[in-house]
Structures are given as C-alpha cells and as structure tokens.
mmCIF file of C-alpha atoms in Angstrom:
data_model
loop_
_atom_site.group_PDB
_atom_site.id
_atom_site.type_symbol
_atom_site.label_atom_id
_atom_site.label_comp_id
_atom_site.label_asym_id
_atom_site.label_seq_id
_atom_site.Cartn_x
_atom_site.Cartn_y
_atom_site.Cartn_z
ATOM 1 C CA UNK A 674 106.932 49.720 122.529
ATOM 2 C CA UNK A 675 104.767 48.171 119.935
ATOM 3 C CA UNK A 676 105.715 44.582 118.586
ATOM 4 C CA UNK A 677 104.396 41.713 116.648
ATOM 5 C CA UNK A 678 105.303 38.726 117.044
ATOM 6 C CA UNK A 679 104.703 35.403 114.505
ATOM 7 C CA UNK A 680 106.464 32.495 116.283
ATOM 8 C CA UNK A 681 105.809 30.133 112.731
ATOM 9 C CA UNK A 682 108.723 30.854 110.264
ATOM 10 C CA UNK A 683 106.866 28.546 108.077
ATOM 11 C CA UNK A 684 104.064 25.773 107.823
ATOM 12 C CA UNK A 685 103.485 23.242 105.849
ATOM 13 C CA UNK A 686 100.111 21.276 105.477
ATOM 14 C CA UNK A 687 98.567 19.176 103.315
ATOM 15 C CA UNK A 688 95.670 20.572 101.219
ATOM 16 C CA UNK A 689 91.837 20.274 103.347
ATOM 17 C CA UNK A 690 93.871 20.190 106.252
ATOM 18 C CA UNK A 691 92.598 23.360 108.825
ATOM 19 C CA UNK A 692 95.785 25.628 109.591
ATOM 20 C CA UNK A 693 96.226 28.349 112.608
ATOM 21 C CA UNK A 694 99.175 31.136 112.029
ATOM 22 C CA UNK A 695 99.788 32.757 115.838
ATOM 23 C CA UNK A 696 100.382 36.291 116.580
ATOM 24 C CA UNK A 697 101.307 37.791 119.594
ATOM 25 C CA UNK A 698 101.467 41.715 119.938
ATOM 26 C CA UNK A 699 102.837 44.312 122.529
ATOM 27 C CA UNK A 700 101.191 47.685 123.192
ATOM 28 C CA UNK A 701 100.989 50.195 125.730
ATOM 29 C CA UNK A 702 97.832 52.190 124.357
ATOM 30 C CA UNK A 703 93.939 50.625 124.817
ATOM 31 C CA UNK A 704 93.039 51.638 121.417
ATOM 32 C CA UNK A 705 94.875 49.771 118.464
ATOM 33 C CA UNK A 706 94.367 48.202 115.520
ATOM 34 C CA UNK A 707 95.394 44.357 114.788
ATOM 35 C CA UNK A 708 95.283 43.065 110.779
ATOM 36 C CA UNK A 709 96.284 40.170 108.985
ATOM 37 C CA UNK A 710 97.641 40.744 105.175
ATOM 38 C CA UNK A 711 98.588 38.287 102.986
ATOM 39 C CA UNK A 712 101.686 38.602 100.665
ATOM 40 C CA UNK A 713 101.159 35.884 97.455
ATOM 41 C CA UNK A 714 104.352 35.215 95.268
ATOM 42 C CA UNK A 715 103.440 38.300 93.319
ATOM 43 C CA UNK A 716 104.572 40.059 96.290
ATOM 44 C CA UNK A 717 101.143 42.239 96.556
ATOM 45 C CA UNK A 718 100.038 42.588 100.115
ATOM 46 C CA UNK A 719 96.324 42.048 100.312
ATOM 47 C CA UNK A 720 94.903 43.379 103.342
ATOM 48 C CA UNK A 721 92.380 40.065 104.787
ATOM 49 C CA UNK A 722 91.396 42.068 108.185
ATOM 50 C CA UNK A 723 91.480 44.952 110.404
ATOM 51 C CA UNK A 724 90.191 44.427 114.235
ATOM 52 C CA UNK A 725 89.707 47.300 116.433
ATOM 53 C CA UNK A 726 90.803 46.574 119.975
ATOM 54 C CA UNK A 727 87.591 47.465 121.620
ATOM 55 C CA UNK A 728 86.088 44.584 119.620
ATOM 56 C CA UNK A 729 86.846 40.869 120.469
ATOM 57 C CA UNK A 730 84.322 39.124 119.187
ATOM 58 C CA UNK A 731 85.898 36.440 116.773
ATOM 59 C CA UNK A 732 85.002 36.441 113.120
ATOM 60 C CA UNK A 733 84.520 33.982 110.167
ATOM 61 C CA UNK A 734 84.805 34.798 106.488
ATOM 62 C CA UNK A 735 84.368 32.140 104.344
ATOM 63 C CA UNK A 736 87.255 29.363 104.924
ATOM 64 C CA UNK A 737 88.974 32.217 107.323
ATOM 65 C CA UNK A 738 88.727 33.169 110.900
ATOM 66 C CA UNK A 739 90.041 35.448 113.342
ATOM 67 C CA UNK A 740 90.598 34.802 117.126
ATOM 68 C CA UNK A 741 91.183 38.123 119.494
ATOM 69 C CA UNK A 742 92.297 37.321 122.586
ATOM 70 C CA UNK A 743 92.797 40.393 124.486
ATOM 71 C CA UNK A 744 93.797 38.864 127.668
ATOM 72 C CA UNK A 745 96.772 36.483 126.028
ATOM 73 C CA UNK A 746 97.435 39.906 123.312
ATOM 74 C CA UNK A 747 96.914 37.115 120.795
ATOM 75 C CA UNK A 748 94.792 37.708 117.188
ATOM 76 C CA UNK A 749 95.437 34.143 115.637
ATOM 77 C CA UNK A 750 94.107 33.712 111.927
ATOM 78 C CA UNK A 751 92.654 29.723 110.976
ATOM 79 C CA UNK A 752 92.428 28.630 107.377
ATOM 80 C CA UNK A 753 89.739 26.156 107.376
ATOM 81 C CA UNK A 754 89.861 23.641 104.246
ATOM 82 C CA UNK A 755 93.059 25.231 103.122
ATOM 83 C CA UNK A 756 93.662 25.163 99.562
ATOM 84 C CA UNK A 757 97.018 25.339 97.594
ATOM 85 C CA UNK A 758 95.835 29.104 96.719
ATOM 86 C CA UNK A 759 96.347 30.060 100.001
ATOM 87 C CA UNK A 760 100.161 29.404 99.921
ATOM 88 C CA UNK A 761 101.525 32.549 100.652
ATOM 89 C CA UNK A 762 103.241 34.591 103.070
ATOM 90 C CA UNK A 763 100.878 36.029 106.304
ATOM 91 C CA UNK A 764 101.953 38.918 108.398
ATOM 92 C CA UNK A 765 100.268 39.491 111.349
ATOM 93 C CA UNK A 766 100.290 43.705 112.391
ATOM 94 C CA UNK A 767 99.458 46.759 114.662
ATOM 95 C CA UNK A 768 98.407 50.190 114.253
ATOM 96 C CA UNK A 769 97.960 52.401 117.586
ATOM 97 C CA UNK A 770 95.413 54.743 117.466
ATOM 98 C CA UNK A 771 96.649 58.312 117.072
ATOM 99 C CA UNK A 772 100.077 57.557 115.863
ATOM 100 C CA UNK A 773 99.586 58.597 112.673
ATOM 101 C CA UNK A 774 98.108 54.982 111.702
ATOM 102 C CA UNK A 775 101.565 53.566 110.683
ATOM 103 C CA UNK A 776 101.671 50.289 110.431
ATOM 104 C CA UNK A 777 103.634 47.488 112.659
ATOM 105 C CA UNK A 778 104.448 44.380 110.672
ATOM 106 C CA UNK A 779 105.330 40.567 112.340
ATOM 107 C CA UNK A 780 108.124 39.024 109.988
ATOM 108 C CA UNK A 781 105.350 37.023 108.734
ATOM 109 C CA UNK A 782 104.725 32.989 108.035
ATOM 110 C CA UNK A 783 105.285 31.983 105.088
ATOM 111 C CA UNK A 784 102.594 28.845 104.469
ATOM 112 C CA UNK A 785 102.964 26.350 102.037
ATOM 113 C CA UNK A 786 99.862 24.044 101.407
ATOM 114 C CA UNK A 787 100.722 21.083 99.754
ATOM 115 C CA UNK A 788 98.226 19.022 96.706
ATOM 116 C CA UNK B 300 93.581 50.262 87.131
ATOM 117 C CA UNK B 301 92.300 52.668 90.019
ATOM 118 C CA UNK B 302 94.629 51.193 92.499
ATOM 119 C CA UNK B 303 98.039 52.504 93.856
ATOM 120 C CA UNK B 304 101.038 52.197 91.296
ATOM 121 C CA UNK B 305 104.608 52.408 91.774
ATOM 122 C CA UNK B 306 107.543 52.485 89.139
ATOM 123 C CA UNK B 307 109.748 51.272 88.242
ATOM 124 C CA UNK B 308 108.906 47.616 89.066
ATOM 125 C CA UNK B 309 112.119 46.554 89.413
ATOM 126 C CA UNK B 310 115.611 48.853 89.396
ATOM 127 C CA UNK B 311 118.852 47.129 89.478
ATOM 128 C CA UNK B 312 121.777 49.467 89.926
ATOM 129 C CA UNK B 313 125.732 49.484 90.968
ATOM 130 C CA UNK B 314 126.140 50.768 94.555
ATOM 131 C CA UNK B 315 127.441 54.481 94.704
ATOM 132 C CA UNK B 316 124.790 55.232 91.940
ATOM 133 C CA UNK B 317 121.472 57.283 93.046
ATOM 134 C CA UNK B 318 118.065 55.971 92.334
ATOM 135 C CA UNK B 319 114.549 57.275 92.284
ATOM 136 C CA UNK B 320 111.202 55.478 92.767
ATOM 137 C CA UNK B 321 107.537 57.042 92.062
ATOM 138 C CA UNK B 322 104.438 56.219 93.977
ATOM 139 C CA UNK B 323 101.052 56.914 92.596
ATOM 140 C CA UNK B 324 98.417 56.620 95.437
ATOM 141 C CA UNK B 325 94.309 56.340 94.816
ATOM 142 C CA UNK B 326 93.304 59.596 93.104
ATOM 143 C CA UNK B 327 91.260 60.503 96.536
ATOM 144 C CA UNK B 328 93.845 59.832 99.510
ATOM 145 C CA UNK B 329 95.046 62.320 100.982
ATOM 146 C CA UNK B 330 97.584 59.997 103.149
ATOM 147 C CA UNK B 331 100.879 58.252 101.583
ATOM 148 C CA UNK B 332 103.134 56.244 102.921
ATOM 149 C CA UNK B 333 106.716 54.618 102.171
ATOM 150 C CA UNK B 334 107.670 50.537 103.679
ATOM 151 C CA UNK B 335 110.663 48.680 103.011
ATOM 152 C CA UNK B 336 110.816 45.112 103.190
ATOM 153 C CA UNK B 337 114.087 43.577 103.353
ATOM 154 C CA UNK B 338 113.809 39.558 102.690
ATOM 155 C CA UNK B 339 112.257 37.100 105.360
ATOM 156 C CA UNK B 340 110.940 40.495 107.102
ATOM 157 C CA UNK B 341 107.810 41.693 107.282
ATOM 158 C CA UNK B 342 107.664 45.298 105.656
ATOM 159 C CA UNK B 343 108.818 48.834 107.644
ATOM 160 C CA UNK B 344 107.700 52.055 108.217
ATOM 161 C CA UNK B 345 110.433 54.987 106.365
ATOM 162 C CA UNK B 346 107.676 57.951 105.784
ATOM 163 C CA UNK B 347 104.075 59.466 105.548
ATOM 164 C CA UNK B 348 102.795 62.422 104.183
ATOM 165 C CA UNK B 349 99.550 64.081 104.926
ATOM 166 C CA UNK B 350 98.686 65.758 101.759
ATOM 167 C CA UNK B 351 101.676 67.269 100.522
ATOM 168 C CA UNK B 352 103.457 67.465 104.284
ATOM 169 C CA UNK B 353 105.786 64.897 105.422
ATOM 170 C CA UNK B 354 104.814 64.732 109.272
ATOM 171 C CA UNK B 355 106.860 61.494 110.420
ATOM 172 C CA UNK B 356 110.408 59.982 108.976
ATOM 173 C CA UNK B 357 111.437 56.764 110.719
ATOM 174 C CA UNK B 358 115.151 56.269 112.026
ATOM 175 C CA UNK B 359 115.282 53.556 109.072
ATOM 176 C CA UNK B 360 115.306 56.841 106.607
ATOM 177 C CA UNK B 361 119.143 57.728 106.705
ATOM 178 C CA UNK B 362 120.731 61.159 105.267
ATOM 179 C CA UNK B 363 120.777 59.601 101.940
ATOM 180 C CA UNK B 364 117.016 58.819 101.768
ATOM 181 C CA UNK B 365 114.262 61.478 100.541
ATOM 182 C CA UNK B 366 110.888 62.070 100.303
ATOM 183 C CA UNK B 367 108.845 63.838 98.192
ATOM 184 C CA UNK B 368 105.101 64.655 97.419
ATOM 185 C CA UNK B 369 104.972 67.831 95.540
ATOM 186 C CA UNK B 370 101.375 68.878 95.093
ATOM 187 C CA UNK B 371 99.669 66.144 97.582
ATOM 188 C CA UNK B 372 99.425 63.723 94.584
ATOM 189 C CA UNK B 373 102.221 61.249 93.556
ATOM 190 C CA UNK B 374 105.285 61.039 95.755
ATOM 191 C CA UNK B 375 109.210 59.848 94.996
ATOM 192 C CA UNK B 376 111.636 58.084 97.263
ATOM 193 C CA UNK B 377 114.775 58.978 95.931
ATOM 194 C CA UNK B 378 117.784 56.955 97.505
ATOM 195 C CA UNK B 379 121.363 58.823 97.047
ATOM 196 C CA UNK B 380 125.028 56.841 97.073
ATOM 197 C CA UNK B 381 123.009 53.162 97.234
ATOM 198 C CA UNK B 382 124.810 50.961 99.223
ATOM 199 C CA UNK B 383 124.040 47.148 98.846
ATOM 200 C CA UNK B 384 122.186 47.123 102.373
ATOM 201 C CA UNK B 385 119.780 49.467 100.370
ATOM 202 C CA UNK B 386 118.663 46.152 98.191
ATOM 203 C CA UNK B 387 115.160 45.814 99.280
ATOM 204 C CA UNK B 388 111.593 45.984 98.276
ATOM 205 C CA UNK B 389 109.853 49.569 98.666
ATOM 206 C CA UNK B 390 106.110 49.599 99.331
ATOM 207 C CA UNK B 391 104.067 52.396 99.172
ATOM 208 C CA UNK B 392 100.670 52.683 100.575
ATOM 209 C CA UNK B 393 97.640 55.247 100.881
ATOM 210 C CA UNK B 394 94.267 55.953 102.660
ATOM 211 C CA UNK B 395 92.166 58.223 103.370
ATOM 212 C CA UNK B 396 93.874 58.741 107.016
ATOM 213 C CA UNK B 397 91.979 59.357 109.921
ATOM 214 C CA UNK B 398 88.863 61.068 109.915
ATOM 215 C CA UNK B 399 84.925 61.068 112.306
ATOM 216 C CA UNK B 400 84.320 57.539 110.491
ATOM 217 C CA UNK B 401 87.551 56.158 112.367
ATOM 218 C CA UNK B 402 90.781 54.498 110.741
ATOM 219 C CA UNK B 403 91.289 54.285 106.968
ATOM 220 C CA UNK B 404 92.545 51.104 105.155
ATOM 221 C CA UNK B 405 96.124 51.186 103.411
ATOM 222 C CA UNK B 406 96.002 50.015 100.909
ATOM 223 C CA UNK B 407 99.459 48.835 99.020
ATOM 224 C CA UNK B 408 101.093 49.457 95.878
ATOM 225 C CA UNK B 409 103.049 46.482 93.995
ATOM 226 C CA UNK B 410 106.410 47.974 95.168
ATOM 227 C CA UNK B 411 109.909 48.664 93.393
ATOM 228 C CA UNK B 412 112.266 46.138 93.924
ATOM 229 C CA UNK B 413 115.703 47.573 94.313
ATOM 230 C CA UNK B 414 118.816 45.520 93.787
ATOM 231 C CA UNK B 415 122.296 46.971 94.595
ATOM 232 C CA UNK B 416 124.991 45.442 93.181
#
C-alpha cells in the first residue's frame, strides 16, 4: 500500500540556521511520483517539487534542496539559510503512476523559524 | 485570477443541516479533484473526475457525500445530514491529467473550510 511518512511533528530553528524535514514513503510500483508542498498560514498548498522515481539525482533551487534516496525510500527536503518566511507547514507525498495520479499526503511538519 | 477557486471560503453550519461547496478549476483542465484535510493531517483523496465523469470515489466519501461536475467545468461537493466529524477543510485541485508529455501538476484551490457545530 502506498504511505508517507514525516517522522517531524514540528521543528523549530533559529533564522540562518540550515533545516532538513524527512520523508519516508512505501510503494509497490517502480514508477511514482514523490513532491514536497508547502501549506503557509493562509492554508494555500504551494506545490515546491515533483520527482519522478526513475530520477535520483538530487536538486537545488535557490535556498532549497531535494535528496532521493531510492535505496532508504527517503526524498528529504533542506532549507538552507532558512528565513522566518519559510514557517509553514511541509507535506511530503506520492503519486503512483497509472492510478489516476491521486495524490498521497504525509501529515506534514509544521516548521517554525524563529527571528 | 486564472487560478482554481472554491466557494464559499468558509461555511459554518449546525450538524443535521446539508451544505454545498463549488470548485472552479483552470479554464483548460480537464481533471478535478476533491481533498479533505482534517487538522494536524495532511490532506485526503474523496474524488476525481475526468472531464465530466467521476472515475474514482475514495472509502472517505460516505452515502451522504456527492459529487458533481456537470458539463466538465466547475464541480460541487455537496455534503447531506453534516455531522461534526464532517468539520474539515475541502481542497480541490486540477490538471491537465495524464497525457504523451507524462504527469500533470495539481494544482490547489484555497479550499472551503467547513465547521459543524
């Protein structure tokens, strides 16, 4: 069965601190999706990322990064230089490949950067 | 504002009573979709339509829960007999769905937030 998993209830760093939110996933299928969306106290989700699972290589945007691990099922998201903007709620989630592209959402970790 | 919409915002209401929510996808997207996030979760899949066809319900979507997309344009979630487990926040989403360029983004609405009293 598909599952996401986001050990971190909630984190709390101190702004220009770096910051790593885990994610652990379960899948049977070899072709899935992992993303990363971020939920700000507006309550929007804004989608950050979408990794296909054929793809591992990591990747940087700006202040954020994305480690695939295929071997550990892990897709861990790092917030370098974090900034009290980035306070927000992060769900980790999985979409398999020919089921219809619903989405599976981790509870999420809610982040609070503190000035 | 070319981005999903939903109404109302926010719908408080006494339990027993019947509500109704409306989702307005991206003018182009054929695919819609209905979450529910309950608080401290991460959101859940109810429903998706494929144009105007509703091709998957989740076991979440009880008797009293139904979906609508008349047309292939906007859709409604309408929630009969609320019941204070009902008191949630309803996302809806929409893409392009699947297609020879691979997976389409979702992209969310600002959801309804429904209180049950």
């Amino acid at each position: 069965a598909q599952k996401v998993t986001q050990a971190q209830t909630e984190i709390s760093v101190v702004e220009k601190e770096d910051v790593t939110l885990d994610c652990v996933y379960e899948t049977r299928d070899t072709t899935y999706y992992l993303f990363w969306y971020k939920q700000p106290p507006s309550g929007e989700l804004v989608f950050l990322i979408r990794r296909n699972s054929f793809d591992e290589q990591n990747e940087i945007s700006g202040r954020y990064s994305w480690n695939f691990q295929k071997s550990t099922s892990s897709f861990n998201f790092t917030i370098t230089a974090s900034q009290v903007v980035d306070s927000a709620v992060y769900f980790c989630a999985l979409s398999e490949l020919g089921r219809d592209d619903k989405i599976i959402f981790g509870k999420g970790t809610r982040l609070h950067i503190l000035p | 504002d070319t981005g999903v919409s939903q109404n109302p915002r926010h719908k408080i209401t006494k339990r027993g009573q019947n509500v109704t929510f409306r989702c307005d996808p991206i003018s182009e997207h054929n695919r819609l979709y209905w979450y529910r996030q309950t608080l401290g979760q991460g959101p859940e899949f109810l429903t998706y339509f494929q144009n105007e066809a509703q091709l998957e319900k989740s076991r979440l979507l009880s008797d009293r829960f139904s979906a609508e997309r008349p047309k292939g344009s906007f859709s409604t979630l309408e929630i009969q007999r609320t019941e204070q487990g009902d008191s949630a926040m309803y996302l809806c989403a929409s893409s392009l769905g699947q297609g020879p360029g691979g997976y389409y983004e979702q992209f969310f609405g600002p959801g309804t937030r429904l209180t049950v009293l």
